[in-house]
PDB file of C-alpha atoms in Angstrom:
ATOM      1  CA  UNK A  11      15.883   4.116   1.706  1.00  0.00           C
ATOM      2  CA  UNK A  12      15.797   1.051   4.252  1.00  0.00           C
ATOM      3  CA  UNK A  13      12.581   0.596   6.350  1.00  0.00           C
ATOM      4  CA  UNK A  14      13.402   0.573  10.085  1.00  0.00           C
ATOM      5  CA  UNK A  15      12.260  -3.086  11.331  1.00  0.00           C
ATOM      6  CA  UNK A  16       9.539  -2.172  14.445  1.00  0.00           C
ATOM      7  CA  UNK A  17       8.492  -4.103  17.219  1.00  0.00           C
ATOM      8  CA  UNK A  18       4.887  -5.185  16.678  1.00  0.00           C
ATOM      9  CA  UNK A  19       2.312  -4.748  18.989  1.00  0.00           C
ATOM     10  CA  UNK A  20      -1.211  -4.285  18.865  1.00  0.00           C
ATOM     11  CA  UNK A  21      -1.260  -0.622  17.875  1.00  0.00           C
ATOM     12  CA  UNK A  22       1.863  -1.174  15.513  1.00  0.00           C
ATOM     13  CA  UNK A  23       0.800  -4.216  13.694  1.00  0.00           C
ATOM     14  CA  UNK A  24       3.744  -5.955  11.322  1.00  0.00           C
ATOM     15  CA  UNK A  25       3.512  -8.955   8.711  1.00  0.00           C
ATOM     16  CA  UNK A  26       5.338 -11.626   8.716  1.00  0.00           C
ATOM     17  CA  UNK A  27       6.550 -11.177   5.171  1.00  0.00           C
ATOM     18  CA  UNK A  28      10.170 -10.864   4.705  1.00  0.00           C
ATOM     19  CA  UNK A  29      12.547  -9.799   1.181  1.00  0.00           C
ATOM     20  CA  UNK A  30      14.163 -13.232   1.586  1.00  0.00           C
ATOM     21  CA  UNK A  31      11.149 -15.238   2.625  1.00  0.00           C
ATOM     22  CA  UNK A  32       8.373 -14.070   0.394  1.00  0.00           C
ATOM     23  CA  UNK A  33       9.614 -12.403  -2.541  1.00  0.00           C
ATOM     24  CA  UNK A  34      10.339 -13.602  -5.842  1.00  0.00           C
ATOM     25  CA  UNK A  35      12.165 -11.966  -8.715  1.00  0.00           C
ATOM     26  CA  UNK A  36      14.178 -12.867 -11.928  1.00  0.00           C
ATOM     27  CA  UNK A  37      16.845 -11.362 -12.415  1.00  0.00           C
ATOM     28  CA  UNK A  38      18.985 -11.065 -15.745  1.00  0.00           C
ATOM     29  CA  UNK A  39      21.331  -9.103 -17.384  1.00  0.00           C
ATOM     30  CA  UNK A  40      19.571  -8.627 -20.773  1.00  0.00           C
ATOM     31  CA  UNK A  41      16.661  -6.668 -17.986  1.00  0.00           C
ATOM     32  CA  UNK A  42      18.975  -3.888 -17.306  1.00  0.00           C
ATOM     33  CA  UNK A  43      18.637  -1.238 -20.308  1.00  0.00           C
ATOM     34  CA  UNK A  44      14.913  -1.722 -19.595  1.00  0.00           C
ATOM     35  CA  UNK A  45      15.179  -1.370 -16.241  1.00  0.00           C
ATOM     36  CA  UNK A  46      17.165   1.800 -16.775  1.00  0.00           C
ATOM     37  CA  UNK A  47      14.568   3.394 -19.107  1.00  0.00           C
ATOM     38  CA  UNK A  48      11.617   2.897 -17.140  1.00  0.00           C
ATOM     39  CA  UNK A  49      13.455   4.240 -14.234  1.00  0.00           C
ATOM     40  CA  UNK A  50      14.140   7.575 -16.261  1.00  0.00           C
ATOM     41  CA  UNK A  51      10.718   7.834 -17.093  1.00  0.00           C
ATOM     42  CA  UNK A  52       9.746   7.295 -13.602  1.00  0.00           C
ATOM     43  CA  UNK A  53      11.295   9.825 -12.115  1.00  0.00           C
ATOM     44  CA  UNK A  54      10.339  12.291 -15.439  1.00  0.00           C
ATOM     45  CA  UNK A  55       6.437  11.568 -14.652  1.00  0.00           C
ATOM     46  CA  UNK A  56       7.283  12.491 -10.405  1.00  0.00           C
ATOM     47  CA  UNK A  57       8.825  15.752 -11.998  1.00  0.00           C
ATOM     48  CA  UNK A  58       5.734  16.742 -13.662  1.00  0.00           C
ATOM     49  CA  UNK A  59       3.629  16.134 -10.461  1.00  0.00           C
ATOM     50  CA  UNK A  60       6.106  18.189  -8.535  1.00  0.00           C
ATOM     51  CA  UNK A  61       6.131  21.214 -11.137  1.00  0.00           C
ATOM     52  CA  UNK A  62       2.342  20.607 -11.591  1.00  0.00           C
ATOM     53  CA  UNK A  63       1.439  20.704  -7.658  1.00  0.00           C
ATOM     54  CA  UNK A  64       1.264  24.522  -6.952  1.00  0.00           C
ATOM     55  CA  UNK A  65      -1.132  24.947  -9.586  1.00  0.00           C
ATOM     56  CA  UNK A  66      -3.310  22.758  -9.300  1.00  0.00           C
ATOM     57  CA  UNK A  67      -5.183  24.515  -6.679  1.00  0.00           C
ATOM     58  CA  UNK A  68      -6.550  27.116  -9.158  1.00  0.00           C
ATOM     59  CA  UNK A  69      -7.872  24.420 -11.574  1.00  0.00           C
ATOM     60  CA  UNK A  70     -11.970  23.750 -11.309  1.00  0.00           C
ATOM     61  CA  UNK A  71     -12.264  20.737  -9.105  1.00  0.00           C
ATOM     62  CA  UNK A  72     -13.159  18.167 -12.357  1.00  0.00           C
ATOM     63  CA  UNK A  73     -10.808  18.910 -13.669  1.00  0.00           C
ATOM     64  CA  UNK A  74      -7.721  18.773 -11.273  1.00  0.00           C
ATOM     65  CA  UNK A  75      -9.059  15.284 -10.638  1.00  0.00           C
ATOM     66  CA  UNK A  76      -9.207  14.210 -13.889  1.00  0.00           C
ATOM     67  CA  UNK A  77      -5.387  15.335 -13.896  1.00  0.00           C
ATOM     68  CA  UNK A  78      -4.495  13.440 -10.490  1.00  0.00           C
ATOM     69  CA  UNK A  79      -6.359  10.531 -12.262  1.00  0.00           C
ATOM     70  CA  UNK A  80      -4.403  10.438 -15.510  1.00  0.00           C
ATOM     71  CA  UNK A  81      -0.833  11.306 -13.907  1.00  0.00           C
ATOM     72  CA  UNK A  82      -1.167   8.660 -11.181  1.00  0.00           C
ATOM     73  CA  UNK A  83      -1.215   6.143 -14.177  1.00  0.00           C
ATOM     74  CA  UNK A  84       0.978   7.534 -15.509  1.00  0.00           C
ATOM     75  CA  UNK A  85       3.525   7.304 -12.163  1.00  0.00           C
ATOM     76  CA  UNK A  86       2.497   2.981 -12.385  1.00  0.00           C
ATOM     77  CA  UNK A  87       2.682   2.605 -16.213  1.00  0.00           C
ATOM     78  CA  UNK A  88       6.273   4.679 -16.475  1.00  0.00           C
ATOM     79  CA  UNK A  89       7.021   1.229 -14.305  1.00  0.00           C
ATOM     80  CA  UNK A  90       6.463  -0.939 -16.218  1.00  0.00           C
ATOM     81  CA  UNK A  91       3.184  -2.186 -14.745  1.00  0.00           C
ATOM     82  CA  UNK A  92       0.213  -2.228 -16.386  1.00  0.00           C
ATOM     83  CA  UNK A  93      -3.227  -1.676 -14.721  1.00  0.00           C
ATOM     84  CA  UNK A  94      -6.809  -3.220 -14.642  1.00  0.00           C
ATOM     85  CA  UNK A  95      -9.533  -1.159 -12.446  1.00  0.00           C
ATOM     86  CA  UNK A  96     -13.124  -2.395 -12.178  1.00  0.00           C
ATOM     87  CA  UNK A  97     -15.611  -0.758 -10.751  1.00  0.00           C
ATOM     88  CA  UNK A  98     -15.527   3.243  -9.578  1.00  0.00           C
ATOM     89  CA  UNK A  99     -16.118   4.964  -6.381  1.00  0.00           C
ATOM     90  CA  UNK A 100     -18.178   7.791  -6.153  1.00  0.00           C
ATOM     91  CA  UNK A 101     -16.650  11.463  -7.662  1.00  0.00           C
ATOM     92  CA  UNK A 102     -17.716  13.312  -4.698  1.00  0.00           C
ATOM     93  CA  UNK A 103     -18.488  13.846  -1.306  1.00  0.00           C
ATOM     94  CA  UNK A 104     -16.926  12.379   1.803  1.00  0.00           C
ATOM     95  CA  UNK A 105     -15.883   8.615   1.391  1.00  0.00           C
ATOM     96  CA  UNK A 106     -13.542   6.731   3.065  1.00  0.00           C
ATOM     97  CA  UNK A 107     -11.315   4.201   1.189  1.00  0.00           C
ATOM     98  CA  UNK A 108      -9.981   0.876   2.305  1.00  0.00           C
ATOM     99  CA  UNK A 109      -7.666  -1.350   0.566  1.00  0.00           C
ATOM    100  CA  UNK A 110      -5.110  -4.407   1.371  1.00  0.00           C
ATOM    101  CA  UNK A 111      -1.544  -2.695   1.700  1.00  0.00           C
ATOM    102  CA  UNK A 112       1.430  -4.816  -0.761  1.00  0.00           C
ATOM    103  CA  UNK A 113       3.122  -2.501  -2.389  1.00  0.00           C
ATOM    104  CA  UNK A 114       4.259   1.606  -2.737  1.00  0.00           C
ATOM    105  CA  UNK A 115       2.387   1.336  -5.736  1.00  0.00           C
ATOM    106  CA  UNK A 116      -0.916   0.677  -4.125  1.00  0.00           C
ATOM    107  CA  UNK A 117      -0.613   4.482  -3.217  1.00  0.00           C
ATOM    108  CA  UNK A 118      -0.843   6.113  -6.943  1.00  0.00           C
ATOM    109  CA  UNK A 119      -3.363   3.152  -7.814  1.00  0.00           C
ATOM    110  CA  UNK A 120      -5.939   4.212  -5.216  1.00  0.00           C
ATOM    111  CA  UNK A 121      -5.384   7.918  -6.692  1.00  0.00           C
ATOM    112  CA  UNK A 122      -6.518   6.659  -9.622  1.00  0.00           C
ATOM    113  CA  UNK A 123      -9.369   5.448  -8.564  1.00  0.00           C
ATOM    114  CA  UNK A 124     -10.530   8.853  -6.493  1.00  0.00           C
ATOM    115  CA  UNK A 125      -7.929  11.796  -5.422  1.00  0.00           C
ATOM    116  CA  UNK A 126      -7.908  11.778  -2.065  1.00  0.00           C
ATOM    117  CA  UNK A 127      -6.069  12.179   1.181  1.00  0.00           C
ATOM    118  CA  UNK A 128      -4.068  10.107   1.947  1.00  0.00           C
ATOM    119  CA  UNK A 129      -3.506   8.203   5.678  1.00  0.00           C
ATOM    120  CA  UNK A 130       0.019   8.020   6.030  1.00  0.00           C
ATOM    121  CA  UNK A 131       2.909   6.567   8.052  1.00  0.00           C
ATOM    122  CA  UNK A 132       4.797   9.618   9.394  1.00  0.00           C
ATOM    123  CA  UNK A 133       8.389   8.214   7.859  1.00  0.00           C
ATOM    124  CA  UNK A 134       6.963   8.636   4.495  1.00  0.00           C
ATOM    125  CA  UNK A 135       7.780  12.087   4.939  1.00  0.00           C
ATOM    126  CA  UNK A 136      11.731  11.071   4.322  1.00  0.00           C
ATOM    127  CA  UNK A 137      11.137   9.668   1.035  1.00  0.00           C
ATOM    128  CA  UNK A 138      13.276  10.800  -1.641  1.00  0.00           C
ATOM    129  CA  UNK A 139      10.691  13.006  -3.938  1.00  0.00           C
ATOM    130  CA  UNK A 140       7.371  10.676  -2.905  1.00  0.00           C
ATOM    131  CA  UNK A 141       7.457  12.212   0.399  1.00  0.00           C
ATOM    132  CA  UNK A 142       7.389  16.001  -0.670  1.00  0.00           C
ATOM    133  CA  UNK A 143       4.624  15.246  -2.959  1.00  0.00           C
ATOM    134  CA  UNK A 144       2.729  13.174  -0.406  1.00  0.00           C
ATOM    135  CA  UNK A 145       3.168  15.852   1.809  1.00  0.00           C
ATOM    136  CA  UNK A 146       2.126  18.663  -0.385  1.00  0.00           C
ATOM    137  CA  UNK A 147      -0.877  16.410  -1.494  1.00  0.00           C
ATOM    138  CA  UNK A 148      -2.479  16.702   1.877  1.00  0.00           C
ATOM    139  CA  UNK A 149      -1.919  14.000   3.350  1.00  0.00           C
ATOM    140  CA  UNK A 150      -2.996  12.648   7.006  1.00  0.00           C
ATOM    141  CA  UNK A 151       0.333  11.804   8.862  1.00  0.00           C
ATOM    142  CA  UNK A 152       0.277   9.269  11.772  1.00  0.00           C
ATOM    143  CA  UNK A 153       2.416   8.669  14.013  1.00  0.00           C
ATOM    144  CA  UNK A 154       1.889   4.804  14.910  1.00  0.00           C
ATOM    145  CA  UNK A 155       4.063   4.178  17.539  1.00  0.00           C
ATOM    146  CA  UNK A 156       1.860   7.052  19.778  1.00  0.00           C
ATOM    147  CA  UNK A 157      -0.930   5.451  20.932  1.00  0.00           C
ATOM    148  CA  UNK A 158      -2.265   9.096  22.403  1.00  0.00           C
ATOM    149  CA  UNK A 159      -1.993  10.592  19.379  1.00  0.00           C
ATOM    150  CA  UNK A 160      -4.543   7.796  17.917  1.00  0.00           C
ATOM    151  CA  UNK A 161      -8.217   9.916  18.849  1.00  0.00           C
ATOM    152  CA  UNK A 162      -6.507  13.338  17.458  1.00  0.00           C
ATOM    153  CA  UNK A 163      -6.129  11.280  13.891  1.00  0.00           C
ATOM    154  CA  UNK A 164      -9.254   9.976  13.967  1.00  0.00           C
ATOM    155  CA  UNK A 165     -10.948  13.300  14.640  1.00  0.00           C
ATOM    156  CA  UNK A 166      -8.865  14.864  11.392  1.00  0.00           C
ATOM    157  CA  UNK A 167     -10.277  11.566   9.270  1.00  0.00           C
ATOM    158  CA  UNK A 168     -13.791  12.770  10.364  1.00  0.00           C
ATOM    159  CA  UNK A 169     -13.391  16.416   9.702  1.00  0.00           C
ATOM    160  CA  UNK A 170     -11.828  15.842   6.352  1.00  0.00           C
ATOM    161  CA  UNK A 171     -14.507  13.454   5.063  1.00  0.00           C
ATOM    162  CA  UNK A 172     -17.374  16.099   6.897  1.00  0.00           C
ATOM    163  CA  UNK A 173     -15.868  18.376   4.844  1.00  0.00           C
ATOM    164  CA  UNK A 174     -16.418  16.506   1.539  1.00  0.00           C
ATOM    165  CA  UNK A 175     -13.109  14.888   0.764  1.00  0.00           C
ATOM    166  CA  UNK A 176     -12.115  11.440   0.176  1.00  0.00           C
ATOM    167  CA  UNK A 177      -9.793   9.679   2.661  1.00  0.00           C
ATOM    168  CA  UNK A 178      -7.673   6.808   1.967  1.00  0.00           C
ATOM    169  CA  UNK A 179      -6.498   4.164   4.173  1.00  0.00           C
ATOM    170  CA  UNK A 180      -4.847   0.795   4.484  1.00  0.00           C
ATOM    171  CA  UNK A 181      -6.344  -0.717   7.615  1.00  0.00           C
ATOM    172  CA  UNK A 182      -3.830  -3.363   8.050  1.00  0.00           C
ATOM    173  CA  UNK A 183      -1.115  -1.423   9.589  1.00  0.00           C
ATOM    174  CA  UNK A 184       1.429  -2.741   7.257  1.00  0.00           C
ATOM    175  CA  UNK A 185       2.426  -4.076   4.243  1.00  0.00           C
ATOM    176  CA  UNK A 186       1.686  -7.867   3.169  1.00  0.00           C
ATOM    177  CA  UNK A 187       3.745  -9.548   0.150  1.00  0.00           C
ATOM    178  CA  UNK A 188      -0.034 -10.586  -1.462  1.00  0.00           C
ATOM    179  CA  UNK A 189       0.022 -14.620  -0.652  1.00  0.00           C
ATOM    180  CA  UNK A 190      -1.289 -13.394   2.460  1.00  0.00           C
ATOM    181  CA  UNK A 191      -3.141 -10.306   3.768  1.00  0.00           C
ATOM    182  CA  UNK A 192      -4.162  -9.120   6.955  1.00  0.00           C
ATOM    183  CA  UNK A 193      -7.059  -8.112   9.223  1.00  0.00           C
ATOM    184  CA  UNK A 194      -8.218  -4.729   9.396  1.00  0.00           C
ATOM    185  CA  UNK A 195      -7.869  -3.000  12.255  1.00  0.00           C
ATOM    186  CA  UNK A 196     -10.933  -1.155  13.641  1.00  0.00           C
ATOM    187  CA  UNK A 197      -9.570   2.706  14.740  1.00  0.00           C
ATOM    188  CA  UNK A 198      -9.820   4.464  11.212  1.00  0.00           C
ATOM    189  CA  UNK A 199     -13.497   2.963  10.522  1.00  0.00           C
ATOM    190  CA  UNK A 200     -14.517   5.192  13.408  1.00  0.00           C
ATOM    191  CA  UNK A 201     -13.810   8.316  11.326  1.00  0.00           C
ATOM    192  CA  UNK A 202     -16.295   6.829   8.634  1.00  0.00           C
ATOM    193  CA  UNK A 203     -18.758   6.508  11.639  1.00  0.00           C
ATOM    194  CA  UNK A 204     -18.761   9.683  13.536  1.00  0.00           C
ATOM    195  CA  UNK A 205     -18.474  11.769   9.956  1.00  0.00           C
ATOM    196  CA  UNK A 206     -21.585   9.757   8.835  1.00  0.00           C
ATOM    197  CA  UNK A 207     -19.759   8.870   5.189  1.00  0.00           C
ATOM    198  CA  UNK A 208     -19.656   5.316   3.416  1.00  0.00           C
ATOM    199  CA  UNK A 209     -16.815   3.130   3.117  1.00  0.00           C
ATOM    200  CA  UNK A 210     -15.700   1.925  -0.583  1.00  0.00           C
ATOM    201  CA  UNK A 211     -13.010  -1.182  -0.095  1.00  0.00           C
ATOM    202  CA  UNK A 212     -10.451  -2.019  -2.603  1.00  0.00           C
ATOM    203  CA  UNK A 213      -8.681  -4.598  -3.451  1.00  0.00           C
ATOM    204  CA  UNK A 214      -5.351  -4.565  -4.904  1.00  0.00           C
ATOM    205  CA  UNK A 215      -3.595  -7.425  -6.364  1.00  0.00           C
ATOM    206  CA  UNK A 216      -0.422  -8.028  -8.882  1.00  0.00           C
ATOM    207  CA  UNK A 217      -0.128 -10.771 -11.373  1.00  0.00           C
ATOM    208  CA  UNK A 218       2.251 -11.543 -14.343  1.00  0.00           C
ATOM    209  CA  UNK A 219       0.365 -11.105 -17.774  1.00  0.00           C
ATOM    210  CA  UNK A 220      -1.703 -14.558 -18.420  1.00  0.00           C
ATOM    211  CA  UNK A 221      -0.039 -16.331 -15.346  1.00  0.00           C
ATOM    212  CA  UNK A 222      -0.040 -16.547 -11.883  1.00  0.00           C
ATOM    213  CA  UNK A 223       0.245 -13.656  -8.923  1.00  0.00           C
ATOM    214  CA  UNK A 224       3.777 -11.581  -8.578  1.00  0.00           C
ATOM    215  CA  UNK A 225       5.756 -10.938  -4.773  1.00  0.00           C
ATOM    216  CA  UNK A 226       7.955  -8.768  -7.248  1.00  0.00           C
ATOM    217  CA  UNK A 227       6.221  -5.360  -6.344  1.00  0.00           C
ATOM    218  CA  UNK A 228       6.050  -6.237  -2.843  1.00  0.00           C
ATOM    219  CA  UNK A 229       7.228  -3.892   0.038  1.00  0.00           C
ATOM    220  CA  UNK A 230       8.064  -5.763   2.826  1.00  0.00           C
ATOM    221  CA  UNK A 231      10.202  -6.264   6.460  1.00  0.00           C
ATOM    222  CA  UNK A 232      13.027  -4.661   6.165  1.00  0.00           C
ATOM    223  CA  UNK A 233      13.139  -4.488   2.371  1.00  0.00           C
ATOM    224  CA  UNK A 234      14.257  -0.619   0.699  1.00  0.00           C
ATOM    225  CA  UNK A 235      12.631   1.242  -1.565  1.00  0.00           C
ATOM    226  CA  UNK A 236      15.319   1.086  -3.965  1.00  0.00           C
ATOM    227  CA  UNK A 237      15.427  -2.810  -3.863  1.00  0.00           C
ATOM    228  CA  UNK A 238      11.667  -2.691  -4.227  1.00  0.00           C
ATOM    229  CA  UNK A 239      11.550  -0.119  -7.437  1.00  0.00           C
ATOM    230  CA  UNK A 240      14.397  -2.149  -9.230  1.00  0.00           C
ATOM    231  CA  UNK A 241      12.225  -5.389  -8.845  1.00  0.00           C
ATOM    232  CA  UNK A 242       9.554  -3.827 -10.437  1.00  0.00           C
ATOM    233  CA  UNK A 243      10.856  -1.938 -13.190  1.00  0.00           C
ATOM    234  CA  UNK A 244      13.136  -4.852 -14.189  1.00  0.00           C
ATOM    235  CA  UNK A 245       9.824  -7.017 -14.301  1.00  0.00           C
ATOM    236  CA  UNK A 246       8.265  -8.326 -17.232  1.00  0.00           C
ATOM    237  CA  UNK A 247       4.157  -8.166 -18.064  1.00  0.00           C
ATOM    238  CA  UNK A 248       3.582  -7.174 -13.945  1.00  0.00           C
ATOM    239  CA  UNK A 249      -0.110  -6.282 -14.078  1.00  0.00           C
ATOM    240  CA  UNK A 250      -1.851  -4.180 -11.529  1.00  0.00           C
ATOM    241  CA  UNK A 251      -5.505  -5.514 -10.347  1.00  0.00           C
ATOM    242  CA  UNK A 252      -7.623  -3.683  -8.960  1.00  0.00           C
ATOM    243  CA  UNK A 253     -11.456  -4.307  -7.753  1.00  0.00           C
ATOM    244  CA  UNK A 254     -13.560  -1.184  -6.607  1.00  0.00           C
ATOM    245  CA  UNK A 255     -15.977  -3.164  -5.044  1.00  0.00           C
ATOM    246  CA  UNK A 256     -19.354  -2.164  -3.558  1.00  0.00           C
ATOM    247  CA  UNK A 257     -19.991   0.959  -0.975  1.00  0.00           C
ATOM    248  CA  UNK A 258     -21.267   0.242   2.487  1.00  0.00           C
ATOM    249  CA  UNK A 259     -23.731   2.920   3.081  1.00  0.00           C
ATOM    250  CA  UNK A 260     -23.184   5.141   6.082  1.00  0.00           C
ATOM    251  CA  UNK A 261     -25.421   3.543   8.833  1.00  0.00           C
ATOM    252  CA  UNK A 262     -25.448   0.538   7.454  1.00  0.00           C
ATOM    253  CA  UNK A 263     -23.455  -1.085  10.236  1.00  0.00           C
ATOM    254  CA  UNK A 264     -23.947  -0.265  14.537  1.00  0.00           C
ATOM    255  CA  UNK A 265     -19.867  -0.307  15.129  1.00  0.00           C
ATOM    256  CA  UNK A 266     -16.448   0.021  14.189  1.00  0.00           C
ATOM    257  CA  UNK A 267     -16.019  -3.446  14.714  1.00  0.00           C
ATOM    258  CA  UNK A 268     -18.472  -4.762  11.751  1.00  0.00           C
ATOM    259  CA  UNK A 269     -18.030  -2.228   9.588  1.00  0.00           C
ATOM    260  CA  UNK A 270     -14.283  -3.060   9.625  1.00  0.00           C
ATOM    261  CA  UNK A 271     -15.570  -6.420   9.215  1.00  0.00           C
ATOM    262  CA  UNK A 272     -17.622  -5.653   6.510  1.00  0.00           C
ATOM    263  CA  UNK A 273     -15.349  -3.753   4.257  1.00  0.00           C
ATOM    264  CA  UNK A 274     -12.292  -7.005   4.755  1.00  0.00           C
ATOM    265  CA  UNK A 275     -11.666  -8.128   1.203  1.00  0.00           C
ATOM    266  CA  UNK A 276     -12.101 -11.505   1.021  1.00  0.00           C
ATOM    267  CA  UNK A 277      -9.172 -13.242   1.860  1.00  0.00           C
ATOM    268  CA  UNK A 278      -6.512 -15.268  -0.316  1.00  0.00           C
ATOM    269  CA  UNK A 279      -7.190 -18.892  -1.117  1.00  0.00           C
ATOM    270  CA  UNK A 280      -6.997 -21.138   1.707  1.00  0.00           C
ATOM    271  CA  UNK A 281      -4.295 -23.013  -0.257  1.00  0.00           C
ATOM    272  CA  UNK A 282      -2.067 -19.857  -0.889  1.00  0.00           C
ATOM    273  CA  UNK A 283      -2.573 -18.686   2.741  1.00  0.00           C
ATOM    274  CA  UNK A 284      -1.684 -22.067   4.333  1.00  0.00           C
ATOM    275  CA  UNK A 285       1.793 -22.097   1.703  1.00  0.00           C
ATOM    276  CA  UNK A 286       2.425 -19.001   3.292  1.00  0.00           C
ATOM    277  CA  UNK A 287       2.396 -19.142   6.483  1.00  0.00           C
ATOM    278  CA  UNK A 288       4.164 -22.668   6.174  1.00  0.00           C
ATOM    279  CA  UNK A 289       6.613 -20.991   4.425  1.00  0.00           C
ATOM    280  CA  UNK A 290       7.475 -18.273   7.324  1.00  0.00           C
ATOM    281  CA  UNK A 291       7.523 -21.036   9.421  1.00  0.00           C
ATOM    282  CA  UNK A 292       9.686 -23.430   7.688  1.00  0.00           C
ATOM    283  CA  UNK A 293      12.199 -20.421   7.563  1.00  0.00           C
ATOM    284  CA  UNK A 294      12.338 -19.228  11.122  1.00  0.00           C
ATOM    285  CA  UNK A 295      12.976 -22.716  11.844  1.00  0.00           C
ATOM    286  CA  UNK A 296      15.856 -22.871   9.460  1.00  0.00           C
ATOM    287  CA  UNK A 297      17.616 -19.633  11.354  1.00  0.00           C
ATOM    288  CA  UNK A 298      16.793 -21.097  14.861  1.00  0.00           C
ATOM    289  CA  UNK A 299      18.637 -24.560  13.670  1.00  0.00           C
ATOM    290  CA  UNK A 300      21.688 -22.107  12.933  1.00  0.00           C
ATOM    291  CA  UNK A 301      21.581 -20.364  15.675  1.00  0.00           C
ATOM    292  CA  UNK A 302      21.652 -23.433  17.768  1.00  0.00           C
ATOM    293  CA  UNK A 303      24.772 -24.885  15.956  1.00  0.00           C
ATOM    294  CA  UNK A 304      28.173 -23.847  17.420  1.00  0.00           C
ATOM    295  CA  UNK A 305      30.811 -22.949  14.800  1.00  0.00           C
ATOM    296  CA  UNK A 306      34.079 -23.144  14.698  1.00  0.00           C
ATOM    297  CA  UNK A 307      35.255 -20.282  16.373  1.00  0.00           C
ATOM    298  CA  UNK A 308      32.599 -21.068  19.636  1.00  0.00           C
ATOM    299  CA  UNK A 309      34.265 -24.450  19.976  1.00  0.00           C
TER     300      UNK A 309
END
């Protein structure tokens, strides 16, 4: 399903990753049948969680997370993608979680750290299967392009985590293709605040086995879901990273502002950063160049 492209603004942030620009993938024939099986499995492991949903809510709380846990690796290794998780949040109580945004993966990843609710972009609701389930889940929907409906979201973040639950969030706004990552934006932090919870970042990061970081996961621009999925599953050794690093104890900081602050994982190499945004550059450059040459049918 294609991703609308969206004006950004400073409610409606957007990267400046692109499919063409930033992404990276090998493609061969001989990756096909592979490709093909771990797409079958895929969508067998999504059929479970949709057949498992409606009972789930008479299983003792341990439990049903220990099930959430072990199915939502399940949804990233039927990909292909192996995972690495250090560190662990806490198993109860209101807690919000922040992570860098890359991929549609990053979503089953951060339920395998904690279940939780998840803060999401109101199209995901159209997804093929992923939406119904991320609906039924109870998730948070936002609608980011209504800046009035902001202070109603962040009053249901602060009930939900008063009430006990975790909350998940990416604070950037949007997805980044992982040379790069944004800044996070203040608004959801203030749920954190008022509901008097701590804030566990996360940080998410892909990398081929023994080598160097993977775009191939990447969700970006105006890049589809489809396009996405068949990069990853026709990948070979992708590796999942990620870092459950420290909690910032509620109180511990006097405004949204440094608490958002606070919880920013630490940014890419300056190297990697620099290629990147030289990259974008060098590549809007290219398409103004072509747009400024006539062809033959302007004269």
């Amino acid at each position: 399903m294609p991703r609308p492209v969206v004006p950004s603004s400073a409610w409606l942030p957007t990267a400046p990753c692109s499919p063409q620009v930033c992404v990276t993938s090998v493609r061969s024939l001989t990756d096909v049948p592979r490709a093909v099986l771990r797409i079958g499995a895929l969508l067998a492991t999504l059929l479970v969680g949709v057949v498992l949903l409606p009972v789930l809510g008479s299983v003792p709380a341990s439990r049903r997370d220990a099930l959430i846990r072990r199915w939502s690796l399940a949804v990233v290794r039927a990909a292909g993608v192996r995972v690495r998780i250090s560190g662990a949040a806490a198993p109860t109580g209101g807690l919000l979680l922040v992570a860098n945004h890359i991929s549609w993966l990053d979503i089953p990843l951060l339920a395998a750290v904690r279940p939780a609710r998840m803060l999401a972009k109101a199209e995901i609701r159209q997804w093929p299967v992923a939406g119904a389930l991320t609906a039924r889940s109870g998730a948070l929907f936002i609608e980011r392009d209504r800046l009035r409906a902001l202070p109603r979201t962040v009053a249901r973040i602060a009930d939900a985590l008063r009430g006990g639950a975790a909350v998940v969030a990416f604070p950037e706004g949007s997805t980044w293709c992982g040379r790069a990552q944004g800044h996070f934006r203040r608004a959801v932090f203030q749920g954190a605040l008022d509901a008097a919870v701590a804030v566990q970042p996360v940080r998410l990061h892909y990398r081929f086995e023994g080598g160097p970081a993977s775009t191939a996961p990447a969700f970006v621009g105006e890049d589809s879901l489809l396009a996405s999925l068949w990069r990853v599953v026709s990948a070979r050794g992708l590796v999942a990273e990620v870092e459950i690093r420290d909690e910032i104890p509620a109180g511990s900081h006097p405004d949204r502002r440094a608490l958002a602050h606070a919880a920013q994982p630490g940014l890419m190499g300056g190297e990697l950063e620099w290629a990147h945004v030289a990259l974008v550059s060098e590549q809007s450059r290219a398409r103004t160049c072509e747009a400024d040459v006539p062809t033959a049918r302007q004269g």
